[in-house]
């Protein structure tokens, strides 16, 4: 795959806390991941993206980073991380880590210094400290997790946090902040990390002092691009490293600006993830995505799930199959049988499209969202910040079922930090590995075929009717997905390489996809 390995890569997202526990404390860790690397190699992925693994009080699942150059002790040690990188490389798996530049933890030494140093100090310049206004916060910005975006400290000043109060925002006008992150990138590239997933990449630049000007006060400000140009120069000093942006923007033209040749290499395609199970909506998203990326020469990405969104099996089984952060549709009835059928077809669609594809742990097992977690166990700050109205994201973060007949299903020798439902015995890796019709077998086969015949490139659409998405790739592989209620005849072919459900001769049933040669 060479230096541009990421262009057509299949990237598996490891939510370390819930992947596999190596020491019995109930939390996933590096030891657990290292024990399971062969599982990932057998799955056929090219790279692993790990959510933040740094020392953290875990107020937001590790997105509150206390030290960017070390490993959270619950997860392991820096030496173990280095071993993991080496072992993964030996198996042909690249390692992508998460860097969180918008904010740190309130336990970060810089924030501690800023609190101690007091108003007007250089230490406070690295954050956004301001006096209040009319007895309240400096402005009316709201936190993305709910509630005000400002918290007052003992001396009366307020600091800005776009997310939880435990996540103070850095002031990216500060040269110290800029230099620090360039150095953090080098620190990890020097340790062999192959790529960086950039958290909340579009919100770094903000001016809380400015009068509202009609533009969004912190999302996608023009100044953010200068930051990524500097990051790209660092990445370019090393061979084969990739910068991946978490860029949620409704406007494709604005999104594209992050992928200019001297900025990020790729960014997540959230339009695809959020799109309902509807042929014309999906065709629209695919066409728009391809049209945005093609002139830039940047590969698109295809994402069906991650640690922030409702699992596809549950989402696709609902009456409303779209996803929206504002309205997670928690508890809306879901026909999981239908959801699985569609999630299987969606996987073949995502994997056949040109560019990179992401698989969030458990997606390959067809895990549903767990919507009935006891409220007392919920850890996502969204739950408390929303005044207990939004149940948040814990339901897609439940630890993986590996083996056996009862929780914690080989995940841990102790008690898993979130409970798994007993009926996940049907969904363990052990159970699925030997079942030809399982989701895991589908993913394995699809990823194997994808390595040879799919990935980077272009598509040629085939007109097979409004309810059908059909296209051919350079290798000659044709992907056909039937999103309509009626079965449709398959186009002429020699072989069916793979199908997401049983075919009826040469007829493709509803909510089914097939790969043909
Ligand atoms: C996006 C991450 O994916 C999410 O999990 C996190 O809560 C926010 N950024 C804040 O860091």
Coordinates of C-alpha atoms and ligand atoms in Angstrom, one line a residue:
X1 CA 0.0 0.0 0.0
X2 CA 3.0 2.3 0.4
X3 CA 3.1 5.8 1.6
X4 CA -0.5 6.5 0.7
X5 CA -1.8 3.4 2.4
X6 CA -4.6 5.4 3.9
X7 CA -6.3 6.2 0.6
X8 CA -8.2 2.9 0.4
X9 CA -7.7 1.6 3.9
X10 CA -10.2 -0.2 6.1
X11 CA -9.7 1.3 9.6
X12 CA -11.1 -0.4 12.7
X13 CA -12.0 1.9 15.6
X14 CA -11.0 0.6 19.0
X15 CA -12.7 2.2 22.0
X16 CA -10.1 0.9 24.3
X17 CA -12.1 1.2 27.4
X18 CA -14.6 -1.4 26.0
X19 CA -12.5 -3.6 23.7
X20 CA -10.8 -6.2 26.0
X21 CA -9.7 -6.1 29.6
X22 CA -6.3 -7.6 30.2
X23 CA -6.1 -7.1 34.0
X24 CA -9.5 -7.9 35.3
X25 CA -10.4 -4.4 36.5
X26 CA -13.4 -4.2 34.2
X27 CA -11.9 -1.6 31.9
X28 CA -10.4 -2.4 28.5
X29 CA -6.7 -1.8 28.2
X30 CA -3.6 -2.1 26.1
X31 CA -2.9 -5.6 27.4
X32 CA -6.3 -6.7 26.3
X33 CA -5.9 -5.1 22.9
X34 CA -2.4 -6.7 22.4
X35 CA -4.0 -10.1 23.2
X36 CA -6.6 -9.6 20.5
X37 CA -4.4 -8.3 17.7
X38 CA -4.7 -11.5 15.8
X39 CA -8.5 -11.1 15.8
X40 CA -8.0 -7.7 14.0
X41 CA -5.4 -9.2 11.6
X42 CA -7.8 -12.0 10.8
X43 CA -10.6 -9.5 10.3
X44 CA -8.6 -8.0 7.4
X45 CA -8.4 -4.4 8.4
X46 CA -5.4 -2.2 7.5
X47 CA -5.3 0.1 10.5
X48 CA -6.6 0.7 14.0
X49 CA -7.8 4.0 15.3
X50 CA -7.7 4.2 19.1
X51 CA -9.8 6.7 21.0
X52 CA -7.7 8.9 23.5
X53 CA -5.4 6.7 25.5
X54 CA -3.8 9.5 27.6
X55 CA -3.9 10.0 31.4
X56 CA -7.4 11.4 32.0
X57 CA -9.9 11.7 34.8
X58 CA -12.4 10.3 32.2
X59 CA -15.0 13.0 32.6
X60 CA -15.6 12.5 28.8
X61 CA -14.3 9.0 28.2
X62 CA -10.7 10.3 27.8
X63 CA -11.5 13.3 25.7
X64 CA -10.4 15.2 28.7
X65 CA -6.6 14.8 28.4
X66 CA -4.4 15.5 31.4
X67 CA -1.1 14.7 29.7
X68 CA -0.6 14.4 25.9
X69 CA 2.6 12.5 26.2
X70 CA 1.7 9.5 28.3
X71 CA -0.8 6.7 28.7
X72 CA -3.6 6.5 31.2
X73 CA -2.5 4.0 33.9
X74 CA -5.9 2.2 33.7
X75 CA -4.9 1.4 30.1
X76 CA -1.3 0.6 30.6
X77 CA 2.1 2.3 30.2
X78 CA 3.9 4.2 27.5
X79 CA 6.2 1.2 27.1
X80 CA 3.2 -1.0 26.4
X81 CA 1.9 1.4 23.9
X82 CA 5.2 1.2 22.1
X83 CA 5.1 -2.5 22.1
X84 CA 1.5 -2.4 20.8
X85 CA 2.7 -0.2 17.9
X86 CA 5.5 -2.6 17.1
X87 CA 3.3 -5.7 17.3
X88 CA 0.6 -4.2 15.2
X89 CA 3.2 -3.2 12.6
X90 CA 4.5 -6.8 12.6
X91 CA 1.0 -7.9 11.7
X92 CA 0.7 -5.3 8.9
X93 CA -1.7 -3.1 11.0
X94 CA -1.1 0.6 11.2
X95 CA -1.9 2.6 14.3
X96 CA -3.9 5.9 14.4
X97 CA -4.3 7.8 17.6
X98 CA -6.7 10.5 18.7
X99 CA -5.3 14.0 19.4
X100 CA -7.6 16.4 21.2
X101 CA -6.5 20.0 20.4
X102 CA -9.6 22.0 21.3
X103 CA -9.5 21.4 25.0
X104 CA -7.7 19.5 27.7
X105 CA -8.7 18.2 31.1
X106 CA -9.1 20.5 34.1
X107 CA -6.3 18.3 35.6
X108 CA -3.8 19.3 32.9
X109 CA -0.8 21.0 34.4
X110 CA -1.4 24.1 32.3
X111 CA -4.9 24.5 33.6
X112 CA -3.7 24.0 37.2
X113 CA -1.1 26.7 36.6
X114 CA -3.6 29.0 35.1
X115 CA -5.9 28.6 38.1
X116 CA -3.0 29.3 40.5
X117 CA -1.5 32.2 38.5
X118 CA -4.7 34.3 38.6
X119 CA -6.2 36.9 36.4
X120 CA -4.0 38.6 33.8
X121 CA -1.3 36.0 34.0
X122 CA 0.5 34.4 31.0
X123 CA -0.7 31.0 32.3
X124 CA -4.3 32.1 31.7
X125 CA -3.5 33.2 28.1
X126 CA -3.3 29.6 27.0
X127 CA -7.1 29.3 27.8
X128 CA -10.0 31.6 27.6
X129 CA -10.4 33.3 31.0
X130 CA -12.6 36.4 31.1
X131 CA -14.3 38.5 33.7
X132 CA -18.1 38.0 33.8
X133 CA -20.7 40.4 32.5
X134 CA -23.6 41.7 34.5
X135 CA -23.0 39.1 37.2
X136 CA -23.1 36.3 34.7
X137 CA -20.8 34.6 32.1
X138 CA -18.9 36.8 29.6
X139 CA -21.4 35.8 26.8
X140 CA -24.3 33.5 26.2
X141 CA -22.5 30.6 24.4
X142 CA -23.9 27.2 25.2
X143 CA -21.9 24.1 25.7
X144 CA -22.2 21.4 23.1
X145 CA -23.1 19.0 25.9
X146 CA -25.7 21.3 27.3
X147 CA -25.7 24.2 29.8
X148 CA -23.6 27.3 29.6
X149 CA -20.1 27.2 28.0
X150 CA -18.5 29.1 30.8
X151 CA -17.7 28.2 34.4
X152 CA -16.6 30.6 37.1
X153 CA -13.5 30.0 39.2
X154 CA -12.8 31.0 42.8
X155 CA -11.3 34.4 41.9
X156 CA -14.4 35.4 39.9
X157 CA -13.1 34.9 36.4
X158 CA -14.8 32.6 34.0
X159 CA -13.3 30.1 31.6
X160 CA -14.6 28.8 28.3
X161 CA -15.4 25.1 27.7
X162 CA -17.3 24.2 24.5
X163 CA -17.8 20.7 26.0
X164 CA -17.9 19.8 29.7
X165 CA -16.6 22.1 32.5
X166 CA -13.8 19.5 33.0
X167 CA -12.7 20.3 29.4
X168 CA -11.3 23.9 29.3
X169 CA -10.8 25.2 25.8
X170 CA -7.3 26.1 24.7
X171 CA -6.7 29.6 23.2
X172 CA -5.3 28.8 19.8
X173 CA -4.1 32.4 19.4
X174 CA -1.5 31.5 21.9
X175 CA 1.9 30.6 20.3
X176 CA 2.6 28.3 23.3
X177 CA -0.5 26.2 22.4
X178 CA 0.4 26.0 18.7
X179 CA 4.0 24.9 19.5
X180 CA 2.9 22.4 22.1
X181 CA 0.7 20.5 19.7
X182 CA 3.3 20.5 16.9
X183 CA 5.6 18.9 19.5
X184 CA 2.9 16.4 20.6
X185 CA 2.6 15.3 17.0
X186 CA 6.3 14.8 16.7
X187 CA 6.3 12.9 20.0
X188 CA 3.9 10.3 18.7
X189 CA 5.2 10.2 15.1
X190 CA 8.7 9.5 16.6
X191 CA 7.1 6.5 18.4
X192 CA 5.8 5.0 15.1
X193 CA 2.2 6.2 15.1
X194 CA 1.0 6.2 11.5
X195 CA -1.8 8.7 11.8
X196 CA -3.7 11.2 13.9
X197 CA -7.5 11.5 14.2
X198 CA -8.1 15.2 15.1
X199 CA -10.9 15.6 17.6
X200 CA -13.4 18.4 17.1
X201 CA -11.1 19.7 14.3
X202 CA -13.3 22.6 13.1
X203 CA -13.9 24.5 16.4
X204 CA -10.4 25.5 17.5
X205 CA -10.6 29.2 16.5
X206 CA -13.0 31.4 18.3
X207 CA -13.3 34.9 19.6
X208 CA -15.5 35.1 22.6
X209 CA -14.9 38.9 22.8
X210 CA -16.3 39.7 19.4
X211 CA -19.9 41.0 19.0
X212 CA -22.0 38.3 17.3
X213 CA -21.6 38.8 13.5
X214 CA -24.1 36.3 12.2
X215 CA -21.4 33.7 11.5
X216 CA -21.1 30.7 13.9
X217 CA -18.8 32.1 16.6
X218 CA -16.5 29.1 16.8
X219 CA -17.3 26.5 14.1
X220 CA -15.2 26.6 11.0
X221 CA -13.6 30.0 11.4
X222 CA -11.1 30.7 8.6
X223 CA -8.1 30.9 10.9
X224 CA -8.3 27.1 11.7
X225 CA -6.7 26.3 8.3
X226 CA -3.4 27.9 9.3
X227 CA -3.2 25.4 12.2
X228 CA -3.6 22.4 9.9
X229 CA -1.1 23.7 7.4
X230 CA 1.5 23.7 10.2
X231 CA 0.4 20.2 11.2
X232 CA 0.7 19.0 7.7
X233 CA 4.3 20.2 7.5
X234 CA 5.1 18.1 10.5
X235 CA 3.4 15.1 9.1
X236 CA 5.2 15.6 5.8
X237 CA 8.5 15.4 7.7
X238 CA 7.7 11.7 8.2
X239 CA 6.8 9.1 5.6
X240 CA 3.3 7.7 5.3
X241 CA 1.6 9.5 8.1
X242 CA -2.0 10.6 7.8
X243 CA -4.0 13.4 9.4
X244 CA -7.8 12.7 9.6
X245 CA -10.2 15.4 10.6
X246 CA -13.3 15.0 12.7
X247 CA -15.1 17.7 10.7
X248 CA -18.9 17.9 11.1
X249 CA -20.0 20.6 8.7
X250 CA -23.2 20.7 6.8
X251 CA -21.6 22.6 3.9
X252 CA -19.6 20.4 1.5
X253 CA -17.7 23.3 0.1
X254 CA -16.6 24.4 3.5
X255 CA -15.7 20.8 4.4
X256 CA -13.6 20.5 1.3
X257 CA -11.4 23.4 2.5
X258 CA -9.9 21.1 5.2
X259 CA -8.7 18.7 2.5
X260 CA -6.7 21.1 0.4
X261 CA -3.3 19.6 -0.6
X262 CA -1.4 21.3 2.2
X263 CA -3.9 20.5 5.0
X264 CA -5.5 17.3 6.2
X265 CA -5.3 14.1 4.2
X266 CA -8.9 12.9 4.9
X267 CA -11.9 13.6 7.1
X268 CA -14.8 11.6 8.3
X269 CA -17.9 11.6 6.1
X270 CA -20.7 12.2 8.6
X271 CA -23.3 12.9 5.9
X272 CA -23.1 9.2 5.0
X273 CA -23.3 8.2 8.7
X274 CA -26.3 10.4 9.3
X275 CA -28.2 9.6 6.1
X276 CA -31.5 7.7 6.3
X277 CA -31.9 4.3 4.7
X278 CA -33.3 5.7 1.5
X279 CA -32.0 5.2 -2.0
X280 CA -32.3 8.7 -3.3
X281 CA -30.9 10.3 -0.1
X282 CA -28.0 7.9 -0.1
X283 CA -27.3 8.4 -3.8
X284 CA -27.4 12.2 -3.2
X285 CA -24.8 11.9 -0.3
X286 CA -22.6 9.6 -2.3
X287 CA -22.6 11.8 -5.4
X288 CA -22.0 15.0 -3.3
X289 CA -19.2 13.2 -1.5
X290 CA -17.5 12.1 -4.7
X291 CA -18.0 15.5 -6.3
X292 CA -16.4 17.2 -3.3
X293 CA -13.4 15.0 -3.0
X294 CA -12.6 14.4 -6.7
X295 CA -11.2 17.8 -7.6
X296 CA -9.0 17.8 -4.5
X297 CA -7.6 14.3 -5.2
X298 CA -8.5 13.4 -1.6
X299 CA -10.1 10.0 -1.0
X300 CA -13.6 10.0 0.5
X301 CA -14.3 8.1 3.7
X302 CA -17.4 6.0 4.5
X303 CA -18.5 5.7 8.1
X304 CA -21.5 3.9 9.5
X305 CA -20.9 4.3 13.2
X306 CA -18.5 5.4 15.9
X307 CA -18.5 5.9 19.7
X308 CA -20.8 9.0 19.5
X309 CA -23.7 7.7 17.5
X310 CA -26.5 5.2 17.7
X311 CA -25.4 1.7 16.5
X312 CA -26.7 1.1 12.9
X313 CA -28.6 -2.1 13.7
X314 CA -30.8 -0.1 16.0
X315 CA -31.0 3.0 13.9
X316 CA -31.9 1.1 10.7
X317 CA -34.7 -0.8 12.4
X318 CA -36.5 2.4 13.4
X319 CA -39.2 4.1 11.4
X320 CA -36.9 7.2 11.2
X321 CA -33.5 5.8 10.1
X322 CA -31.6 9.1 10.1
X323 CA -29.2 10.1 12.8
X324 CA -29.0 13.5 14.5
X325 CA -27.1 14.4 17.6
X326 CA -29.8 16.8 18.7
X327 CA -32.4 14.0 18.7
X328 CA -30.8 10.6 19.3
X329 CA -34.2 9.0 19.2
X330 CA -33.4 7.0 22.3
X331 CA -35.9 4.3 23.0
X332 CA -37.8 4.7 19.7
X333 CA -39.1 1.3 18.8
X334 CA -36.7 -0.7 16.5
X335 CA -37.2 -3.9 14.6
X336 CA -33.8 -5.4 15.1
X337 CA -34.3 -8.1 12.5
X338 CA -34.9 -5.4 9.8
X339 CA -32.1 -3.3 11.3
X340 CA -29.6 -6.2 10.9
X341 CA -30.6 -6.9 7.3
X342 CA -30.1 -3.2 6.5
X343 CA -26.9 -2.9 8.4
X344 CA -25.5 -5.9 6.5
X345 CA -26.4 -4.3 3.2
X346 CA -25.1 -0.9 4.3
X347 CA -21.8 -2.6 5.2
X348 CA -21.4 -4.0 1.7
X349 CA -22.3 -0.6 0.3
X350 CA -19.8 1.3 2.5
X351 CA -17.0 -1.2 1.7
X352 CA -17.6 -1.1 -2.0
X353 CA -17.4 2.7 -2.3
X354 CA -14.0 4.3 -3.3
X355 CA -11.8 5.6 -0.5
X356 CA -11.4 4.6 3.1
X357 CA -13.9 2.8 5.3
X358 CA -14.2 2.8 9.1
X359 CA -15.5 0.0 11.2
X360 CA -16.4 0.8 14.8
X361 CA -15.7 -2.1 17.2
X362 CA -18.8 -4.3 17.5
X363 CA -20.2 -3.1 14.2
X364 CA -18.7 -6.3 12.8
X365 CA -20.7 -8.3 15.4
X366 CA -23.9 -6.5 14.6
X367 CA -24.2 -5.2 18.2
X368 CA -27.4 -3.2 18.8
X369 CA -27.5 0.0 20.8
X370 CA -28.1 -0.8 24.5
X371 CA -30.8 1.6 25.4
X372 CA -31.9 0.3 28.8
X373 CA -28.7 0.8 30.8
X374 CA -29.5 1.7 34.4
X375 CA -29.4 5.5 34.6
X376 CA -27.1 5.3 37.6
X377 CA -24.4 3.6 35.5
X378 CA -24.4 6.2 32.7
X379 CA -21.1 7.9 32.4
X380 CA -21.5 10.2 29.4
X381 CA -21.5 13.8 30.6
X382 CA -24.3 14.5 28.1
X383 CA -26.6 12.7 30.5
X384 CA -26.1 15.1 33.4
X385 CA -25.4 18.2 31.3
X386 CA -28.7 17.8 29.6
X387 CA -30.5 17.7 32.9
X388 CA -31.1 13.9 32.4
X389 CA -33.0 14.4 29.2
X390 CA -30.5 13.0 26.7
X391 CA -29.3 9.5 27.6
X392 CA -26.1 10.2 25.7
X393 CA -23.7 7.8 24.1
X394 CA -23.0 5.0 26.6
X395 CA -25.3 2.7 24.7
X396 CA -22.8 2.3 21.9
X397 CA -19.9 1.9 24.3
X398 CA -20.9 -1.4 26.0
X399 CA -17.9 -3.8 26.2
X400 CA -17.5 -6.4 23.4
X401 CA -18.7 -9.9 23.9
X402 CA -15.9 -12.3 23.0
X403 CA -16.8 -15.8 24.2
X404 CA -18.8 -17.9 26.6
X405 CA -22.4 -18.0 27.6
X406 CA -22.8 -15.3 30.2
X407 CA -21.5 -11.7 30.8
X408 CA -18.8 -10.5 30.7
X409 CA -18.4 -12.9 27.8
X410 CA -14.6 -13.2 27.9
X411 CA -14.2 -9.4 27.9
X412 CA -12.8 -9.4 31.4
X413 CA -12.1 -11.7 34.3
X414 CA -13.8 -9.1 36.5
X415 CA -17.0 -7.1 36.0
X416 CA -17.4 -5.0 32.9
X417 CA -17.7 -1.2 33.5
X418 CA -21.0 -1.2 31.7
X419 CA -23.2 -4.3 31.8
X420 CA -23.7 -6.4 28.7
X421 CA -27.1 -8.0 28.1
X422 CA -27.3 -11.7 28.6
X423 CA -28.7 -12.2 25.1
X424 CA -25.3 -11.1 23.7
X425 CA -24.3 -14.8 24.0
X426 CA -25.7 -15.1 20.5
X427 CA -23.4 -12.3 19.3
X428 CA -20.0 -13.3 20.8
X429 CA -17.0 -13.5 18.5
X430 CA -16.7 -17.2 19.4
X431 CA -20.2 -17.9 18.3
X432 CA -20.0 -15.9 15.1
X433 CA -16.6 -17.1 14.0
X434 CA -17.9 -20.5 13.1
X435 CA -21.2 -19.4 11.7
X436 CA -21.1 -18.7 8.0
X437 CA -24.2 -16.5 8.0
X438 CA -23.0 -14.3 10.9
X439 CA -22.2 -10.6 10.7
X440 CA -18.6 -11.3 11.5
X441 CA -18.3 -13.8 8.6
X442 CA -19.8 -11.2 6.3
X443 CA -17.3 -8.5 7.4
X444 CA -14.4 -10.9 7.2
X445 CA -15.2 -12.0 3.7
X446 CA -16.1 -8.5 2.5
X447 CA -12.9 -7.0 3.9
X448 CA -10.9 -9.8 2.2
X449 CA -12.5 -9.1 -1.1
X450 CA -12.1 -5.4 -0.6
X451 CA -8.4 -5.7 -0.1
X452 CA -8.0 -7.1 -3.6
X453 CA -10.8 -5.5 -5.6
X454 CA -12.0 -2.3 -3.9
X455 CA -10.6 0.7 -2.0
X456 CA -9.3 3.8 -3.7
X457 CA -10.7 4.8 -7.1
X458 CA -13.9 5.8 -8.7
X459 CA -17.4 4.5 -9.4
X460 CA -19.5 4.1 -12.5
X461 CA -23.2 4.2 -11.7
X462 CA -25.6 1.6 -13.3
X463 CA -29.2 2.8 -13.8
X464 CA -31.2 0.0 -12.2
X465 CA -34.2 2.0 -11.0
X466 CA -34.9 4.6 -8.3
X467 CA -34.8 2.2 -5.4
X468 CA -31.6 0.5 -6.3
X469 CA -28.0 1.7 -5.8
X470 CA -25.7 0.0 -8.3
X471 CA -22.2 0.8 -9.5
X472 CA -19.2 -0.8 -10.9
X473 CA -15.6 -0.4 -9.7
X474 CA -12.3 -0.5 -11.7
X475 CA -11.8 -4.1 -10.8
X476 CA -15.1 -5.0 -12.5
X477 CA -16.8 -5.7 -9.2
X478 CA -20.4 -4.5 -9.3
X479 CA -22.2 -3.6 -6.0
X480 CA -26.0 -3.7 -6.1
X481 CA -28.1 -2.6 -3.1
X482 CA -31.9 -2.9 -3.1
X483 CA -33.4 -0.3 -0.8
X484 CA -37.0 -0.7 -2.1
X485 CA -39.7 -2.9 -0.8
X486 CA -39.8 -5.2 -3.8
X487 CA -37.3 -7.8 -5.0
X488 CA -35.3 -6.7 -8.1
X489 CA -33.5 -8.7 -10.8
X490 CA -29.7 -8.7 -10.6
X491 CA -27.9 -7.3 -13.6
X492 CA -26.0 -9.7 -15.8
X493 CA -23.0 -11.3 -14.0
X494 CA -20.8 -14.3 -13.9
X495 CA -20.6 -14.8 -10.2
X496 CA -22.1 -13.6 -7.0
X497 CA -19.0 -12.9 -4.9
X498 CA -20.9 -12.1 -1.7
X499 CA -24.4 -11.1 -0.7
X500 CA -25.7 -9.6 2.6
X501 CA -28.7 -12.0 2.7
X502 CA -30.0 -15.0 0.8
X503 CA -30.7 -14.4 -2.9
X504 CA -33.7 -15.9 -4.6
X505 CA -31.9 -17.1 -7.8
X506 CA -30.9 -14.0 -9.7
X507 CA -33.3 -11.9 -7.7
X508 CA -32.1 -9.4 -5.0
X509 CA -34.6 -9.2 -2.1
X510 CA -35.5 -5.9 -0.3
X511 CA -32.8 -4.5 2.0
X512 CA -30.1 -6.7 0.5
X513 CA -26.8 -6.0 -1.2
X514 CA -24.7 -8.2 -3.5
X515 CA -21.2 -8.0 -5.0
X516 CA -21.1 -9.4 -8.5
X517 CA -18.4 -10.1 -11.0
Ligands
LIG1 C1 -15.8 14.3 19.6 C2 -15.5 13.0 20.2 O1 -15.7 12.0 19.2 C3 -16.5 12.9 21.4 O2 -16.6 11.6 21.9 C4 -16.1 13.9 22.4 O3 -17.0 13.9 23.4 C5 -16.0 15.3 21.8 N1 -15.4 15.3 20.5 C6 -15.3 16.2 22.7 O4 -13.9 15.9 22.7

